[in-house]
CSV table of C-alpha atoms in Angstrom, one decimal:
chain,number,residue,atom,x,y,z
I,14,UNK,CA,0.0,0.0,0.0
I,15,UNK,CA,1.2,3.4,-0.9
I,16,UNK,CA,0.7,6.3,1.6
I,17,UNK,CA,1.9,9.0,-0.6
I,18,UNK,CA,1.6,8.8,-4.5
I,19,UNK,CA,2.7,11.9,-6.4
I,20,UNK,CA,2.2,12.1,-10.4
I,21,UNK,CA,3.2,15.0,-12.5
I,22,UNK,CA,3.8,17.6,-9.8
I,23,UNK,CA,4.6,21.2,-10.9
I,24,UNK,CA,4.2,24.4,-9.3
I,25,UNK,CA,5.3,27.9,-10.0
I,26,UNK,CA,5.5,31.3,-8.5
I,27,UNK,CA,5.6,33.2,-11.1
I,28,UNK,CA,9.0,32.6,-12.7
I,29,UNK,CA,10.4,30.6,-10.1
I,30,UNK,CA,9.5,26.6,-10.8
I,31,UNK,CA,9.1,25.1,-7.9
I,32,UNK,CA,8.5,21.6,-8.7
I,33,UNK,CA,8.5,20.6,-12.0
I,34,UNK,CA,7.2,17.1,-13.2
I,35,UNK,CA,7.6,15.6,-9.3
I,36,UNK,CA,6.6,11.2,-9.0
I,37,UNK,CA,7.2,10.3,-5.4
I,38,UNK,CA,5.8,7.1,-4.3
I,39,UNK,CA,6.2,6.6,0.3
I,40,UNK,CA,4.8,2.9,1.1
I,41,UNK,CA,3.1,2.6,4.2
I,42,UNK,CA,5.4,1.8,6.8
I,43,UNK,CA,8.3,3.7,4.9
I,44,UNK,CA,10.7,6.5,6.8
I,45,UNK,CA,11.6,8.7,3.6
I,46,UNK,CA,14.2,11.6,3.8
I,47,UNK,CA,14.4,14.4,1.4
I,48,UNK,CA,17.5,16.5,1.5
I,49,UNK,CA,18.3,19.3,-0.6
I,50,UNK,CA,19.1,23.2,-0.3
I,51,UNK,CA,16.8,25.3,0.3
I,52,UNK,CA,14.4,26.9,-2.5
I,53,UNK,CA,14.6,23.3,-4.1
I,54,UNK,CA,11.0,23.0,-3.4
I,55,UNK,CA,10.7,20.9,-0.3
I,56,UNK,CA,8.1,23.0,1.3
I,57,UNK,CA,6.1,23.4,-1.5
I,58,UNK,CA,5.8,19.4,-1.7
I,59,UNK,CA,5.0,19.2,2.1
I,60,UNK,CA,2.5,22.2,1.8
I,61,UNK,CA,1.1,20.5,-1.0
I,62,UNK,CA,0.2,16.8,0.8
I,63,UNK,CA,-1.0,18.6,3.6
I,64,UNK,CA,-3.7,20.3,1.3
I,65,UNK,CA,-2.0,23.8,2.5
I,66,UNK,CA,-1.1,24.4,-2.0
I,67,UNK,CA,-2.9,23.3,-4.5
I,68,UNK,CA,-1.3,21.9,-7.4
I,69,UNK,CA,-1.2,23.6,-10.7
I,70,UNK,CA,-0.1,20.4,-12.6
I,71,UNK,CA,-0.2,16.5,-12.2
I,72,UNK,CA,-1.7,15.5,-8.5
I,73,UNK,CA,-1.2,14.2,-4.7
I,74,UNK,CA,-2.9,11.9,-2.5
I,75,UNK,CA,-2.5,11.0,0.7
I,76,UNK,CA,-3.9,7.8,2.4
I,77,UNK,CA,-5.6,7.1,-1.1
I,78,UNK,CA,-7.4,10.5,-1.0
I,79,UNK,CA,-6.9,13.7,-3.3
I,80,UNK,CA,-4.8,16.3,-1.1
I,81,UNK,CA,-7.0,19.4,-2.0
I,82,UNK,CA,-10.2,16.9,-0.8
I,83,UNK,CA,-8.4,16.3,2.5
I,84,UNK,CA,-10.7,16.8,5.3
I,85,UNK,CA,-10.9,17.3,9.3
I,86,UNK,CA,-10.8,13.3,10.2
I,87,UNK,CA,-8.2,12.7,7.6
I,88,UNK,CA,-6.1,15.7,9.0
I,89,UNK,CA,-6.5,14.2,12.5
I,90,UNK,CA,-4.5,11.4,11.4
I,91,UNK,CA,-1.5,13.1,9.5
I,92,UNK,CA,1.1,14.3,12.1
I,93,UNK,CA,2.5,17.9,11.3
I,94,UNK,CA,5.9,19.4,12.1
I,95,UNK,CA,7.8,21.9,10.5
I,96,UNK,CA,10.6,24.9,11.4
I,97,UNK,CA,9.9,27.7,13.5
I,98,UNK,CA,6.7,26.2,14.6
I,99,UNK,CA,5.4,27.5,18.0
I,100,UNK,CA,4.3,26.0,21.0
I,101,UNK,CA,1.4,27.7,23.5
I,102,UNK,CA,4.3,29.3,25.9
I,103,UNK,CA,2.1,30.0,28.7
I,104,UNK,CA,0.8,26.2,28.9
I,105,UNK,CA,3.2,24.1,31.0
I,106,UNK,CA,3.6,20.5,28.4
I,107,UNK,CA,1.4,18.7,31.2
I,108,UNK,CA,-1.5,21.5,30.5
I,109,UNK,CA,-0.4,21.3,26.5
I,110,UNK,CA,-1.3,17.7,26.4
I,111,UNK,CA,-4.4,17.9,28.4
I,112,UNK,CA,-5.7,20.2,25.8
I,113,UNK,CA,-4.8,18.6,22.8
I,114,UNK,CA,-6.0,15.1,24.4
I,115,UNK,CA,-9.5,15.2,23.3
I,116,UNK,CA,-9.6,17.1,20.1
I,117,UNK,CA,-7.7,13.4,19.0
I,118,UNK,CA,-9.7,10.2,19.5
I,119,UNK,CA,-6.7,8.4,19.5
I,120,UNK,CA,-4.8,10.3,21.6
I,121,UNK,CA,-2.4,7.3,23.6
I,122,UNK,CA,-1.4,9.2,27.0
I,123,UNK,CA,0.8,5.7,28.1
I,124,UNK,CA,2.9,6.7,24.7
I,125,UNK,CA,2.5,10.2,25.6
I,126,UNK,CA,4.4,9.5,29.0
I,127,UNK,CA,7.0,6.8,27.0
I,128,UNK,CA,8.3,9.9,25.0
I,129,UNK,CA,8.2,11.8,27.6
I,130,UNK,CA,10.9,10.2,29.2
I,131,UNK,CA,12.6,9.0,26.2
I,132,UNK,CA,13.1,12.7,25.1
I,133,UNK,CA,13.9,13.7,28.8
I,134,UNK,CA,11.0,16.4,29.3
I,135,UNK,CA,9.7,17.9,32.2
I,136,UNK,CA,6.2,17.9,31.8
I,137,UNK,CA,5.6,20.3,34.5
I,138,UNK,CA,7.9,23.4,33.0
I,139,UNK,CA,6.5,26.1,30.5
I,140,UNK,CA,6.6,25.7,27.0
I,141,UNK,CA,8.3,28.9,26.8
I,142,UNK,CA,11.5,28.1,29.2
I,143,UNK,CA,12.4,24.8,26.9
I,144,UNK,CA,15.2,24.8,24.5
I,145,UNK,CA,15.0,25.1,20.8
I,146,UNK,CA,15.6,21.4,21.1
I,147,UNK,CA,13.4,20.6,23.9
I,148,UNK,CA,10.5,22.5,21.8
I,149,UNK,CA,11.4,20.5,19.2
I,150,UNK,CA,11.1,17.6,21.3
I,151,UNK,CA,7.9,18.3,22.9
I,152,UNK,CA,6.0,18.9,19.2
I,153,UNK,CA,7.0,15.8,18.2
I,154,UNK,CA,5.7,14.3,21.2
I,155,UNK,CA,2.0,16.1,20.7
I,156,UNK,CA,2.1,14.8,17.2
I,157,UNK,CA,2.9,11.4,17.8
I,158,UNK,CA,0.9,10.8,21.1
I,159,UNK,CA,-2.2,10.7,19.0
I,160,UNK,CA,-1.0,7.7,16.4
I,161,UNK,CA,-0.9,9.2,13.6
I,162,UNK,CA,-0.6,7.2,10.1
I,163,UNK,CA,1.4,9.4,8.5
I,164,UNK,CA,4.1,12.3,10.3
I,165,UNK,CA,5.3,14.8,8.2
I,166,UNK,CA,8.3,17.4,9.2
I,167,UNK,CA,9.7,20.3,7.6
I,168,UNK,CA,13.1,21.3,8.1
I,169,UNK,CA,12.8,20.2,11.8
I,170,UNK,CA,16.4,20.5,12.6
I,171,UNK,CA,17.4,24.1,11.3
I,172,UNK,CA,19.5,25.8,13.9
I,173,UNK,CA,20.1,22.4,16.0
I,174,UNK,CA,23.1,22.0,17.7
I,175,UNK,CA,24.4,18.3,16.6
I,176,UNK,CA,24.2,16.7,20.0
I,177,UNK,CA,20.4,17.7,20.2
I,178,UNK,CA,19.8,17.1,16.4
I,179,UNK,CA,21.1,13.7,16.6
I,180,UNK,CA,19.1,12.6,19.8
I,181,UNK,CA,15.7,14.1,18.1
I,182,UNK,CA,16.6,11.5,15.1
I,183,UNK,CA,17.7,9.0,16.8
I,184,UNK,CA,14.4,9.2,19.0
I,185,UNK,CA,12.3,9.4,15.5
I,186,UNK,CA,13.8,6.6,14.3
I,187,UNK,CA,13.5,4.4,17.4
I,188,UNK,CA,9.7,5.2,17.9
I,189,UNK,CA,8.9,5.3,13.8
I,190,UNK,CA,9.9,2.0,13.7
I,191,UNK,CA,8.6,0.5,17.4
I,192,UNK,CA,5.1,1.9,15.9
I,193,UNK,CA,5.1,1.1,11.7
I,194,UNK,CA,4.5,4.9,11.1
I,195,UNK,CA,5.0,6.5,7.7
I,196,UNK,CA,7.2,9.7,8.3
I,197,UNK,CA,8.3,12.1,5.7
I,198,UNK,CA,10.9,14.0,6.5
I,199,UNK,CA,12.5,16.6,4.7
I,200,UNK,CA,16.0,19.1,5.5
I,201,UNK,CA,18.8,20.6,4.1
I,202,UNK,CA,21.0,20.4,7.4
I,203,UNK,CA,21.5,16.6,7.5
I,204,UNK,CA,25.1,15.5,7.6
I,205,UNK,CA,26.3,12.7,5.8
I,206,UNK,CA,26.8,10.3,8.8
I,207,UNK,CA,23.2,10.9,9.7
I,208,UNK,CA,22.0,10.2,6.2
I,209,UNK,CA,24.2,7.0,6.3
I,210,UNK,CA,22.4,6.2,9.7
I,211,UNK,CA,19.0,6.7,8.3
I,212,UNK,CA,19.5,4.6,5.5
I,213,UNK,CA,20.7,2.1,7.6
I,214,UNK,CA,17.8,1.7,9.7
I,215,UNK,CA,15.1,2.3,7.1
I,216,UNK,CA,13.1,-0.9,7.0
C-alpha cells in the first residue's frame, strides 16, 4: 500500500519553478528523507500533501485521498511538524497535552508518558523556558501521542546544535519504527553520517 503517491507535480511562483514534473511514491510503513538546499521546493511538496497548496499540474494523494479533498478526520490522522513552529508558551507540556488530548480520539497518554521520558522532558515546565531542542522535542511528542498514520516534518532541525539534532533522530527513528509509522521528513541540514544512519535503519 502506498501512503503517498505523487504524479506529475509542478508548481510555480511566477518565474520561479518550484517543482516541476515531481513522481514520489512513500509505502506505508516507509521513513523517507528528502534532502536538498533550500528553495529546491521541499516545502512546497510538504504544503502540497497537507492540502496547504494546491497543485497547478499533475496530483497528490495521501492515504488514497486527493490532497486538496483532505478533510478534518483525515487531517487528525496526519502528524505535522515543520521549522519555526510554535508552542502555547504560557501552557506548561502537562496543560499542553491535556488540551490537545480530546480534540484526538486516538490520543495514547501511556505513549505520551514513554516519549516523555525517552526525550527527557519535564512535563511540569512552561513551554516557553524549553530549549530550541526541547521544543522540538515536545511537538514531536504532541504529534505522535495521538497515532498518527502518517508524520510529516519540515526542516525540523534548522539551527540544532548536533548533540540535540542527533538525539531528536535517533528518538524518531526508534519510535517510527517501534510503531510502523510512515514519516516524511525533509532538511537541508542533514550531515552525511546521519544520512548514512538513516538509511541504515530504514526498514
Amino acid at each position: 500500500m502506498s501512503m503517498v503517491e505523487v504524479s506529475r507535480l509542478s508548481y510555480a511562483y511566477g518565474r520561479v519553478q518550484a517543482l516541476q514534473g515531481l513522481d514520489m511514491t512513500v509505502p506505508a510503513g516507509a521513513l523517507y528523507a528528502l534532502v536538498g538546499p533550500n528553495g529546491s521546493g521541499k516545502t512546497t511538496l510538504m504544503q502540497g500533501l497537507l492540502g496547504l497548496r494546491r497543485a497547478q499540474v499533475g496530483r497528490a494523494s495521501v492515504m488514497g485521498r486527493d490532497c486538496g479533498t483532505l478533510n478534518a478526520s483525515d487531517r487528525a490522522t496526519i502528524g505535522y511538524i515543520a521549522e519555526g513552529q510554535s508552542l502555547p508558551g504560557w501552557m506548561s507540556l502537562r496543560k499542553a497535552e491535556a488540551f490537545l488530548a480530546p480534540l484526538y480520539p486516538t490520543w495514547d497518554p501511556a505513549l505520551a508518558c514513554d516519549l516523555r521520558e525517552r526525550f527527557a522532558l519535564d512535563p511540569s515546565r512552561k513551554l516557553k523556558t524549553f530549549s530550541r531542542g526541547e521544543q522540538m522535542k515536545a511537538a514531536l511528542l504532541c504529534a505522535l501521542a495521538p497515532r498518527p498514520t502518517l508524520l510529516v516534518m519540515d526542516e525540523p532541525f534548522t539551527g540544532m546544535d548536533a548533540l540535540v539534532r542527533d538525539d531528536l533522530v535517533r528518538g524518531l527513528l526508534q519510535s517510527a519504527g517501534a510503531e510502523g509509522w510512515t514519516v516524511l521528513l525533509c532538511s537541508h541540514d542533514i550531515a552525511e553520517d546521519k544520512r548514512q544512519e538513516i538509511v541504515r535503519l530504514l526498514p
